Short mmCIF file of N, CA and C in Angstrom, two decimals:
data_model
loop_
_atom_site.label_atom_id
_atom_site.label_comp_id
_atom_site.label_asym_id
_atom_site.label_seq_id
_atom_site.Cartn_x
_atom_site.Cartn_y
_atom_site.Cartn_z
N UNK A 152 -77.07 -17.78 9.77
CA UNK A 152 -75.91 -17.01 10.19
C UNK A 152 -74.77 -17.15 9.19
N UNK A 153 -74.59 -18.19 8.72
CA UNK A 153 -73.60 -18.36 7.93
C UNK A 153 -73.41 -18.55 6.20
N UNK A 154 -74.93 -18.23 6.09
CA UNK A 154 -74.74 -17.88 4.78
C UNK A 154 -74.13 -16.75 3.67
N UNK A 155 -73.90 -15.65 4.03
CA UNK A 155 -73.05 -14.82 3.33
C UNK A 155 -71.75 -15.30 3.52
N UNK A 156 -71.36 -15.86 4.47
CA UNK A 156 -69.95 -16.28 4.50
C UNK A 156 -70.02 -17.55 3.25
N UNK A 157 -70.62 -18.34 3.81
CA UNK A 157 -70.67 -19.79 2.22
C UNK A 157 -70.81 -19.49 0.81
N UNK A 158 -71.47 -17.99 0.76
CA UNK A 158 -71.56 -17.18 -0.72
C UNK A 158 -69.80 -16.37 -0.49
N UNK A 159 -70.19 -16.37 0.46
CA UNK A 159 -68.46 -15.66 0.05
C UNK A 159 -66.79 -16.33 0.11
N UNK A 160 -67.22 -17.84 0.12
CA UNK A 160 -66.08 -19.51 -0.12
C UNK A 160 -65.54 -19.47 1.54
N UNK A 161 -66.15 -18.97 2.27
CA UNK A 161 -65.42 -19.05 3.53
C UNK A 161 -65.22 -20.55 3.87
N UNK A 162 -65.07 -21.30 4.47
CA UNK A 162 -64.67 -22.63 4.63
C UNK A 162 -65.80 -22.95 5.82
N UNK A 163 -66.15 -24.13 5.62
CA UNK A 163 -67.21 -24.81 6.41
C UNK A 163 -66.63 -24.53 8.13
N UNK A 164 -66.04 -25.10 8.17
CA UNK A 164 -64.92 -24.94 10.02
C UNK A 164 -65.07 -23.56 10.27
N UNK A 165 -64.29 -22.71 9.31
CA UNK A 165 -63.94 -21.17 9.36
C UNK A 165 -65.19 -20.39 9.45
N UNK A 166 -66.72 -20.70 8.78
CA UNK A 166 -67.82 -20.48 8.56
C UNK A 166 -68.28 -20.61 10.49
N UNK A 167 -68.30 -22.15 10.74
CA UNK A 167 -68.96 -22.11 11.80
C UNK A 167 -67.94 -21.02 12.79
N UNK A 168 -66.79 -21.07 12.99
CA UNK A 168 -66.07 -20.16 14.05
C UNK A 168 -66.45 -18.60 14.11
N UNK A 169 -66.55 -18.21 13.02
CA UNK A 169 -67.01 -16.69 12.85
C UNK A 169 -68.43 -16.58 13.20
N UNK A 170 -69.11 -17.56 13.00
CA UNK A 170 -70.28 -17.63 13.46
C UNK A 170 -70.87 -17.43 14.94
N UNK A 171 -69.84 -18.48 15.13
CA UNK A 171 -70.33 -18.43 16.76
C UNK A 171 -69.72 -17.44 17.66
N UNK A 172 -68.10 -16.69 16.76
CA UNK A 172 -67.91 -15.44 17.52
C UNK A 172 -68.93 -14.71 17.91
N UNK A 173 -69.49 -14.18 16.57
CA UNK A 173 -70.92 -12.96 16.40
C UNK A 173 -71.73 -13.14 17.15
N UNK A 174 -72.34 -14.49 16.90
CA UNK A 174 -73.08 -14.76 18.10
C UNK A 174 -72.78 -14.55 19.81
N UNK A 175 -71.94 -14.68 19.83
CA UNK A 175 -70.96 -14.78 21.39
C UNK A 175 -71.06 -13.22 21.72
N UNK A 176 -70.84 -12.75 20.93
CA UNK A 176 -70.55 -10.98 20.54
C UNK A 176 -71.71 -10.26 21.02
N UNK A 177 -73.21 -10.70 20.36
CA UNK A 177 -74.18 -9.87 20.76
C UNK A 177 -75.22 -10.98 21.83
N UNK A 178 -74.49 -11.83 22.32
CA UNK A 178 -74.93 -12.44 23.65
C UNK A 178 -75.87 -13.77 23.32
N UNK A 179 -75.83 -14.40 22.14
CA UNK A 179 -77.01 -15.32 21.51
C UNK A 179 -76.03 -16.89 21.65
N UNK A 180 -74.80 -17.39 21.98
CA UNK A 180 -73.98 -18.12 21.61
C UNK A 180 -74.95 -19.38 22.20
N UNK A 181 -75.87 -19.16 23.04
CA UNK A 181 -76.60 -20.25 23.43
C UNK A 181 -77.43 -20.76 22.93
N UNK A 182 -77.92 -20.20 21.98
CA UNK A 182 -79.37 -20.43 21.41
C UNK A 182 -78.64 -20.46 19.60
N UNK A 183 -77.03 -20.91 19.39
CA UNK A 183 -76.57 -21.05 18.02
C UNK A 183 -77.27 -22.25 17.35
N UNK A 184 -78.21 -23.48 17.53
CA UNK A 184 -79.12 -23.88 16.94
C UNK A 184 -80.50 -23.39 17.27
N UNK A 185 -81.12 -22.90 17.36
CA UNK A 185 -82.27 -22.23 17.54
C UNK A 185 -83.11 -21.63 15.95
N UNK A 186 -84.18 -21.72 16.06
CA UNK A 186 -84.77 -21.55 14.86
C UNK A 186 -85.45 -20.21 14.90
N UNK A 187 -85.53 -19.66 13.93
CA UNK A 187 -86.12 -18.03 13.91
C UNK A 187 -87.55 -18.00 15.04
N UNK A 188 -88.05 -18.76 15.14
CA UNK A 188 -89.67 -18.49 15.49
C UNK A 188 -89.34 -19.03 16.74
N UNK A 189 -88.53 -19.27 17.58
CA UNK A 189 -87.98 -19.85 18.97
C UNK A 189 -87.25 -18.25 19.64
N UNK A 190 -86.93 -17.60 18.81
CA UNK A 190 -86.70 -15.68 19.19
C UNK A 190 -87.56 -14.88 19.15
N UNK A 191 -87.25 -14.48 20.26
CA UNK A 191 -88.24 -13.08 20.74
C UNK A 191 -88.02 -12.20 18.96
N UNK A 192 -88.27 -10.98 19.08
CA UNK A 192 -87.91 -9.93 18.24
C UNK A 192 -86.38 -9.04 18.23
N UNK A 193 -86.42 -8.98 19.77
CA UNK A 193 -85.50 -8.38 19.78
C UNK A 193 -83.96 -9.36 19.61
N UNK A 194 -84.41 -10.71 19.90
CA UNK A 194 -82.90 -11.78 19.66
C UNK A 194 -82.97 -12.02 18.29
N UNK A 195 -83.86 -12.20 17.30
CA UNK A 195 -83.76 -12.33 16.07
C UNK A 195 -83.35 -10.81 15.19
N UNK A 196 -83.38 -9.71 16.09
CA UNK A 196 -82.31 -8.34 15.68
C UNK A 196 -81.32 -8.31 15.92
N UNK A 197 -80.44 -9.10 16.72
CA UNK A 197 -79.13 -9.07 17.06
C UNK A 197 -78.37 -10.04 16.44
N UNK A 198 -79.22 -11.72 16.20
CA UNK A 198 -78.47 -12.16 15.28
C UNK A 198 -78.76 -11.55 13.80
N UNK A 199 -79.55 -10.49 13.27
CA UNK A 199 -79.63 -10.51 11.82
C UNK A 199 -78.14 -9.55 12.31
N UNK A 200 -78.11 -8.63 13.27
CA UNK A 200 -76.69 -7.69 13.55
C UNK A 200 -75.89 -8.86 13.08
N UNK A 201 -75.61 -9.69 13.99
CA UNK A 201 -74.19 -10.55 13.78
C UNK A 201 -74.52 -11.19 12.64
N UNK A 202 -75.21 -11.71 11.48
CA UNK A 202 -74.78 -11.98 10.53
C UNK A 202 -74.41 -10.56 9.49
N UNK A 203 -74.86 -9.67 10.22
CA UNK A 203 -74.10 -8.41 8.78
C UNK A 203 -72.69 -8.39 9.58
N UNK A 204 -72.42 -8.38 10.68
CA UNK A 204 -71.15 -8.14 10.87
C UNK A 204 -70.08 -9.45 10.45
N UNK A 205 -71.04 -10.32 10.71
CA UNK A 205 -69.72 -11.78 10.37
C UNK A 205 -69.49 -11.36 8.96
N UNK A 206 -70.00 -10.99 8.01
CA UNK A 206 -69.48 -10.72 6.88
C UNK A 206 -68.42 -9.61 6.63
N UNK A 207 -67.78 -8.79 8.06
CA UNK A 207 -67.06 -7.61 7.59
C UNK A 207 -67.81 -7.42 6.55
N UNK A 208 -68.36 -6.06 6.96
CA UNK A 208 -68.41 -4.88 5.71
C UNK A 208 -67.57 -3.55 6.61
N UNK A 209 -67.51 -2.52 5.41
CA UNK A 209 -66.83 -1.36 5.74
C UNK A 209 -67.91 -0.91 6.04
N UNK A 210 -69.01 -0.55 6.16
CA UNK A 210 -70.40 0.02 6.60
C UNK A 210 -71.10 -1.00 7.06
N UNK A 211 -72.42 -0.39 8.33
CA UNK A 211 -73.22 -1.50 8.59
C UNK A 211 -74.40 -0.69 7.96
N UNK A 212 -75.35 -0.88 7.88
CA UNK A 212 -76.36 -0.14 6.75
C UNK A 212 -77.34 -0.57 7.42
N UNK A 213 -78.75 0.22 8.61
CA UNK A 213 -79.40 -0.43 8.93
C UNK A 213 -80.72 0.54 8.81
N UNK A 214 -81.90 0.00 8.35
CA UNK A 214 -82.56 0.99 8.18
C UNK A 214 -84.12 0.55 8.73
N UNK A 215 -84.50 1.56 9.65
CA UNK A 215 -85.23 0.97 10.75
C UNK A 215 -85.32 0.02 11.18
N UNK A 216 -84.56 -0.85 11.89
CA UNK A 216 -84.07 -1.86 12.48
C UNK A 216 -84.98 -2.18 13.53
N UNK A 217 -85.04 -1.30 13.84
CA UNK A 217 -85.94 -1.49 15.56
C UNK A 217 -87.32 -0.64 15.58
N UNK A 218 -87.85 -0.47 14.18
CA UNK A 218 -88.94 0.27 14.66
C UNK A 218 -90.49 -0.66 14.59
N UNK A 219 -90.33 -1.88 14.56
CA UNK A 219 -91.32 -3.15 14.96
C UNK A 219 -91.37 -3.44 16.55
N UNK A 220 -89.83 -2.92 17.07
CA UNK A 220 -90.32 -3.64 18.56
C UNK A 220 -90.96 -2.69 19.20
N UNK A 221 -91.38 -3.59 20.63
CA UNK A 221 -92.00 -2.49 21.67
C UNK A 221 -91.38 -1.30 22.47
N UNK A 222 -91.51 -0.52 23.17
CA UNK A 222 -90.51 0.55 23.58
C UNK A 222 -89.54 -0.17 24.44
N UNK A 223 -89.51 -1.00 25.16
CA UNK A 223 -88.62 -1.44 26.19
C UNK A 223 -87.30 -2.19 25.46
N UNK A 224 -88.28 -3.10 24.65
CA UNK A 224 -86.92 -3.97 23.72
C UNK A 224 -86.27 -2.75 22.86
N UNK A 225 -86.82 -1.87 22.46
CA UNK A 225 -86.33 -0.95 21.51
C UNK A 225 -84.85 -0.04 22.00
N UNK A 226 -85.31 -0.14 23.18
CA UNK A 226 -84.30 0.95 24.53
C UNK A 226 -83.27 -0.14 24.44
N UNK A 227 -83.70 -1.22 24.57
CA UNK A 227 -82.85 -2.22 24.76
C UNK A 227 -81.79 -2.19 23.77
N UNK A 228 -82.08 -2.56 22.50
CA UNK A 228 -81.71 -2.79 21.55
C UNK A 228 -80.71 -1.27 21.02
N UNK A 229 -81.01 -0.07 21.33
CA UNK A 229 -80.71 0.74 21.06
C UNK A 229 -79.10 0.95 22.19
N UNK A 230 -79.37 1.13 22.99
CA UNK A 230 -78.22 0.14 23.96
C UNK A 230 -77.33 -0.78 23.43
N UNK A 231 -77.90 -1.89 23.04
CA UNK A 231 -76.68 -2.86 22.38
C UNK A 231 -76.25 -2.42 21.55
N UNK A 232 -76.44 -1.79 20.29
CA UNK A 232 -76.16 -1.28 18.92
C UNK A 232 -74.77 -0.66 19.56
N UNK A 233 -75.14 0.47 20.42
CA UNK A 233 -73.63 1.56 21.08
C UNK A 233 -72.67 0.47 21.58
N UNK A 234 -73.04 -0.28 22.04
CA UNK A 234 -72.27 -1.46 22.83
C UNK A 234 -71.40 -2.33 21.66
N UNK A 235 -72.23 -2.51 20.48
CA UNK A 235 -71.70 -3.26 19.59
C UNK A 235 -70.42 -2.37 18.30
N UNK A 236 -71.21 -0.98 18.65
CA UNK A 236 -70.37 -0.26 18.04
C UNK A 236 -68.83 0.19 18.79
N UNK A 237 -68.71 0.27 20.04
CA UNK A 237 -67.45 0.39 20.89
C UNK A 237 -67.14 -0.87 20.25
N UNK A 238 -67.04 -1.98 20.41
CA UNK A 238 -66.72 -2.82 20.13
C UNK A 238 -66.08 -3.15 19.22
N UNK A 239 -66.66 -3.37 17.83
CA UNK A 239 -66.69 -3.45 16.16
C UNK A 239 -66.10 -2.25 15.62
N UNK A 240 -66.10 -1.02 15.77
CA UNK A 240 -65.68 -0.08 15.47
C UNK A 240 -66.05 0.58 13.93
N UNK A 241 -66.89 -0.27 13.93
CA UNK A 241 -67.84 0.21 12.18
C UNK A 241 -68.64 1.35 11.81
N UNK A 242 -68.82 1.81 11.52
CA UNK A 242 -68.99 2.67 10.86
C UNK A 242 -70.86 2.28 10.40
N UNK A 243 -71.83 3.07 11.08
CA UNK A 243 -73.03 2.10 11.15
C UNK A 243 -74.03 3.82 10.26
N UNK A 244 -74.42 3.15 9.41
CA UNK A 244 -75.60 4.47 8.32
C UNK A 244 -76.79 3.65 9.10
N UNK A 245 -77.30 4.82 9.66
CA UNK A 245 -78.77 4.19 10.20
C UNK A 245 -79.96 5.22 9.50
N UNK A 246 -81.03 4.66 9.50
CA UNK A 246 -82.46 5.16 9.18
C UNK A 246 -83.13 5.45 9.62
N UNK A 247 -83.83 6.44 10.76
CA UNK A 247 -85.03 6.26 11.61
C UNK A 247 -85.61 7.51 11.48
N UNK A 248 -87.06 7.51 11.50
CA UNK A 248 -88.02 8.26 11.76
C UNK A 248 -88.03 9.02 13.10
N UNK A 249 -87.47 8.55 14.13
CA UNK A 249 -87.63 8.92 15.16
C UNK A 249 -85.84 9.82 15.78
N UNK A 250 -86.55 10.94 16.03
CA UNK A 250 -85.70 11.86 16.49
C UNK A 250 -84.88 11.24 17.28
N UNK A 251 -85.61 10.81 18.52
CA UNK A 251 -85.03 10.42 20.18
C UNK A 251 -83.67 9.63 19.90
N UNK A 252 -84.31 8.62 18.71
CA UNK A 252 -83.48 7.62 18.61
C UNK A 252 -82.10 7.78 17.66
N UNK A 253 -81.78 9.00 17.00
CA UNK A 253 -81.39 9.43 16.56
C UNK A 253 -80.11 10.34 17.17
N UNK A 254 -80.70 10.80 17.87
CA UNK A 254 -79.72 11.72 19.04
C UNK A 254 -78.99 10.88 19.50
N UNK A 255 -79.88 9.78 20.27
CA UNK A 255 -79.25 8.71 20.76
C UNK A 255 -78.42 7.84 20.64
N UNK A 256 -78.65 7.53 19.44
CA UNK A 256 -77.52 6.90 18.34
C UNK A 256 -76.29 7.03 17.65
N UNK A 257 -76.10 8.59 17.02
CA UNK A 257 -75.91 8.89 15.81
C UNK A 257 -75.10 10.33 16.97
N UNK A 258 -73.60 10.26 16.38
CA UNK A 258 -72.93 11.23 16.12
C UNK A 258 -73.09 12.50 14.97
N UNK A 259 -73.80 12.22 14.00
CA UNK A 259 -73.94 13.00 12.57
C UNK A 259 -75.17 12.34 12.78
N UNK A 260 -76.31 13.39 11.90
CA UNK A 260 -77.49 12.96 12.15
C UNK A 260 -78.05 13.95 10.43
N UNK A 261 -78.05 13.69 9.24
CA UNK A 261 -78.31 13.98 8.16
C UNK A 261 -80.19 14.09 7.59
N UNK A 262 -80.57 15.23 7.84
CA UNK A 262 -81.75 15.23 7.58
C UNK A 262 -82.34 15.42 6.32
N UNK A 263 -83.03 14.44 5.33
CA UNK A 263 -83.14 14.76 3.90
C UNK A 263 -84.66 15.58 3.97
N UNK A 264 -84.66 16.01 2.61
CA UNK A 264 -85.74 17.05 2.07
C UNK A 264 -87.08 16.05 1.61
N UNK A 265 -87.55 16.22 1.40
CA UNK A 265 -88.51 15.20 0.58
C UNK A 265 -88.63 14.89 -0.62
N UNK A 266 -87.78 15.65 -1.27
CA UNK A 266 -87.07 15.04 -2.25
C UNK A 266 -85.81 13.87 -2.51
N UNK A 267 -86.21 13.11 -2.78
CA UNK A 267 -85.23 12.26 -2.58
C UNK A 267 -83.62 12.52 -2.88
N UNK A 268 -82.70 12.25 -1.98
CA UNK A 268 -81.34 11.84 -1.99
C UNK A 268 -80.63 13.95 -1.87
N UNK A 269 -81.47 14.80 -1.21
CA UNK A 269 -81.18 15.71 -1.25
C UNK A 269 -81.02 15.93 0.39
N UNK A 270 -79.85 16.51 0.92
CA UNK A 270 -79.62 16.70 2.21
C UNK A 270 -80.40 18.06 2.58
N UNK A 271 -81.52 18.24 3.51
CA UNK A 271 -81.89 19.70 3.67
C UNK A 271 -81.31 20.35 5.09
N UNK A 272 -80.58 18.98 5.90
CA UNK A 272 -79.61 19.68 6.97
C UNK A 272 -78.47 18.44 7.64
N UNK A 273 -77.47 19.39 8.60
CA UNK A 273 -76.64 17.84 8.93
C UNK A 273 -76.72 18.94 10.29
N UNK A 274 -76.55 17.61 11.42
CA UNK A 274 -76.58 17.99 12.77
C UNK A 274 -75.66 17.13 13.05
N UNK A 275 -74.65 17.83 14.46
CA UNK A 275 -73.16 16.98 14.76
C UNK A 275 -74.27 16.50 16.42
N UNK A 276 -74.13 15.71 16.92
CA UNK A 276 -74.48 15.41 18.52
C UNK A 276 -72.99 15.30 18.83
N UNK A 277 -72.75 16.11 19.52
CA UNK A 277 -71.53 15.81 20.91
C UNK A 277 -71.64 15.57 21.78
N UNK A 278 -72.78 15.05 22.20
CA UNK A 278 -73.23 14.83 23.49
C UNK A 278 -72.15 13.62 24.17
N UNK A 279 -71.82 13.51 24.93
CA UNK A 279 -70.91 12.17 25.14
C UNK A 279 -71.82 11.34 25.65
N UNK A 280 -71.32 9.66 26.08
CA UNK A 280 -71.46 8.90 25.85
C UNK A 280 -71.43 8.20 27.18
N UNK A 281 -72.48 7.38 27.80
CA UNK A 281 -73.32 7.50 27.58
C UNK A 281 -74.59 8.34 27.50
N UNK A 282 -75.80 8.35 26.45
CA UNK A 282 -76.28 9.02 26.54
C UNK A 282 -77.51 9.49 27.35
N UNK A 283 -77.74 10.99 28.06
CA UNK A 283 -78.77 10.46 28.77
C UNK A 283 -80.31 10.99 28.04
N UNK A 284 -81.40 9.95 27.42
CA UNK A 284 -82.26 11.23 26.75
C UNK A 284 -82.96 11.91 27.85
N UNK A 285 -83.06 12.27 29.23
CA UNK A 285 -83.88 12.91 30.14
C UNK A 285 -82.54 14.14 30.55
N UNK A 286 -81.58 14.49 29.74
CA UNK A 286 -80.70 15.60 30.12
C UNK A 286 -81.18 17.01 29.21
N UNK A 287 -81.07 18.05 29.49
CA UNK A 287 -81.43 19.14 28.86
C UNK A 287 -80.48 19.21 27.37
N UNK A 288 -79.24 18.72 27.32
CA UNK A 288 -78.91 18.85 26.05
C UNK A 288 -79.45 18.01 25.12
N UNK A 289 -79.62 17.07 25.81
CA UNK A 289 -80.27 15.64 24.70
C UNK A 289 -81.63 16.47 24.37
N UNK A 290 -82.18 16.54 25.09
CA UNK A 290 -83.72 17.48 24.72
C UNK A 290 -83.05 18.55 23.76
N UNK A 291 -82.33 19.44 24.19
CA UNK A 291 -81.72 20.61 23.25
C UNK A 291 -81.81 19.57 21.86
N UNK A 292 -80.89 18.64 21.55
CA UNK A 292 -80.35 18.41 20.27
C UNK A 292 -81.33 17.75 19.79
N UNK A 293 -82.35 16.58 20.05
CA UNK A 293 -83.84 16.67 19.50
C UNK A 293 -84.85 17.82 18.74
N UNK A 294 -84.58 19.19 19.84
CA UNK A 294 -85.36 19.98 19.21
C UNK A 294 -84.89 20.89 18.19
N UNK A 295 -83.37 20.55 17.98
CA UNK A 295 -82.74 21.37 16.75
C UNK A 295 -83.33 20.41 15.63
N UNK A 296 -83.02 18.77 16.04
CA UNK A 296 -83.59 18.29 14.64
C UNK A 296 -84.81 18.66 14.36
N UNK A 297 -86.02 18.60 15.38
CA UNK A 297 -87.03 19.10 14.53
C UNK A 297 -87.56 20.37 14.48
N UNK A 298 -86.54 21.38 14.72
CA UNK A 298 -86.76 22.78 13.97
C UNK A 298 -86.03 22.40 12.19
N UNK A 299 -85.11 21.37 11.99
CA UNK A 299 -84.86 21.20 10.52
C UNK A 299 -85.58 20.50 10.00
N UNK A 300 -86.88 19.98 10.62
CA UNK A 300 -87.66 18.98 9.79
C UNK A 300 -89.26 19.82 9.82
N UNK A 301 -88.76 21.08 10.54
CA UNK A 301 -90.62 21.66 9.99
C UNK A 301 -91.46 21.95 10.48
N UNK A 302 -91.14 21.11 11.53
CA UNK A 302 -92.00 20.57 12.64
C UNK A 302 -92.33 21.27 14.16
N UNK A 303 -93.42 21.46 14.93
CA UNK A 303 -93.70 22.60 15.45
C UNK A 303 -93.36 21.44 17.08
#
């Protein structure tokens, strides 16, 4: 948890406090000695979350994050992310293959070409918040993305 902060001279004291905020933050503050292989999947995704956030960045940059877990932790997890984002107020570039999760997620939803680094569409979701995916617009805005991806 606290290694980007020790690369970045944070102070040993100051190191552990930010630490155990993050932790506190995405619900892990109990398990702050705990060793990677003592976490499920989905608790070892929330602290890798809180160590990108203990580092403040101006972006969180996450790119398929959740597409190892099972569907339930995934729902889960997809849940906390919105939760963490009211919160944090960051500004989060995500990656996913998957539409659903996308809608779900993602205010702006940027679909590239297969060419690399070329945008072939941008989709706004207004859907508010929370989201439901079993509502006819959420279905609507799924199937706009994949009328821009080709797909039948």
């Amino acid at each position: 948890m606290e290694f980007g902060l020790e690369m970045k001279g944070v102070s040993r004291d100051q190191r552990g406090e930010v630490a155990m905020n993050f932790l506190r933050l995405v619900g892990l503050e109990k398990f702050a000695n705990a060793f990677p292989h003592e976490l499920s999947g989905g608790m070892q995704q929330r602290v890798a979350i809180a160590r990108a956030l203990a580092y403040n960045p101006t972006v969180l940059l996450m790119d398929e994050p959740f597409a190892a877990l099972d569907a339930l932790t995934r729902d889960e997890m997809q849940r906390f992310l919105v939760d963490v984002w009211r919160e944090t107020k960051k500004t989060v570039l995500y990656v996913t293959h998957n539409v659903a999760e996308a809608v779900y997620l993602a205010d702006r939803v940027l679909i590239f070409s297969p060419h690399p680094g070329t945008v072939k569409a941008e989709v706004r979701i207004t859907l508010p918040r929370p989201r439901d995916p079993l509502s006819v617009a959420f279905l609507e805005s799924q199937r706009t993305i994949v009328s821009h991806l080709g797909a039948r």
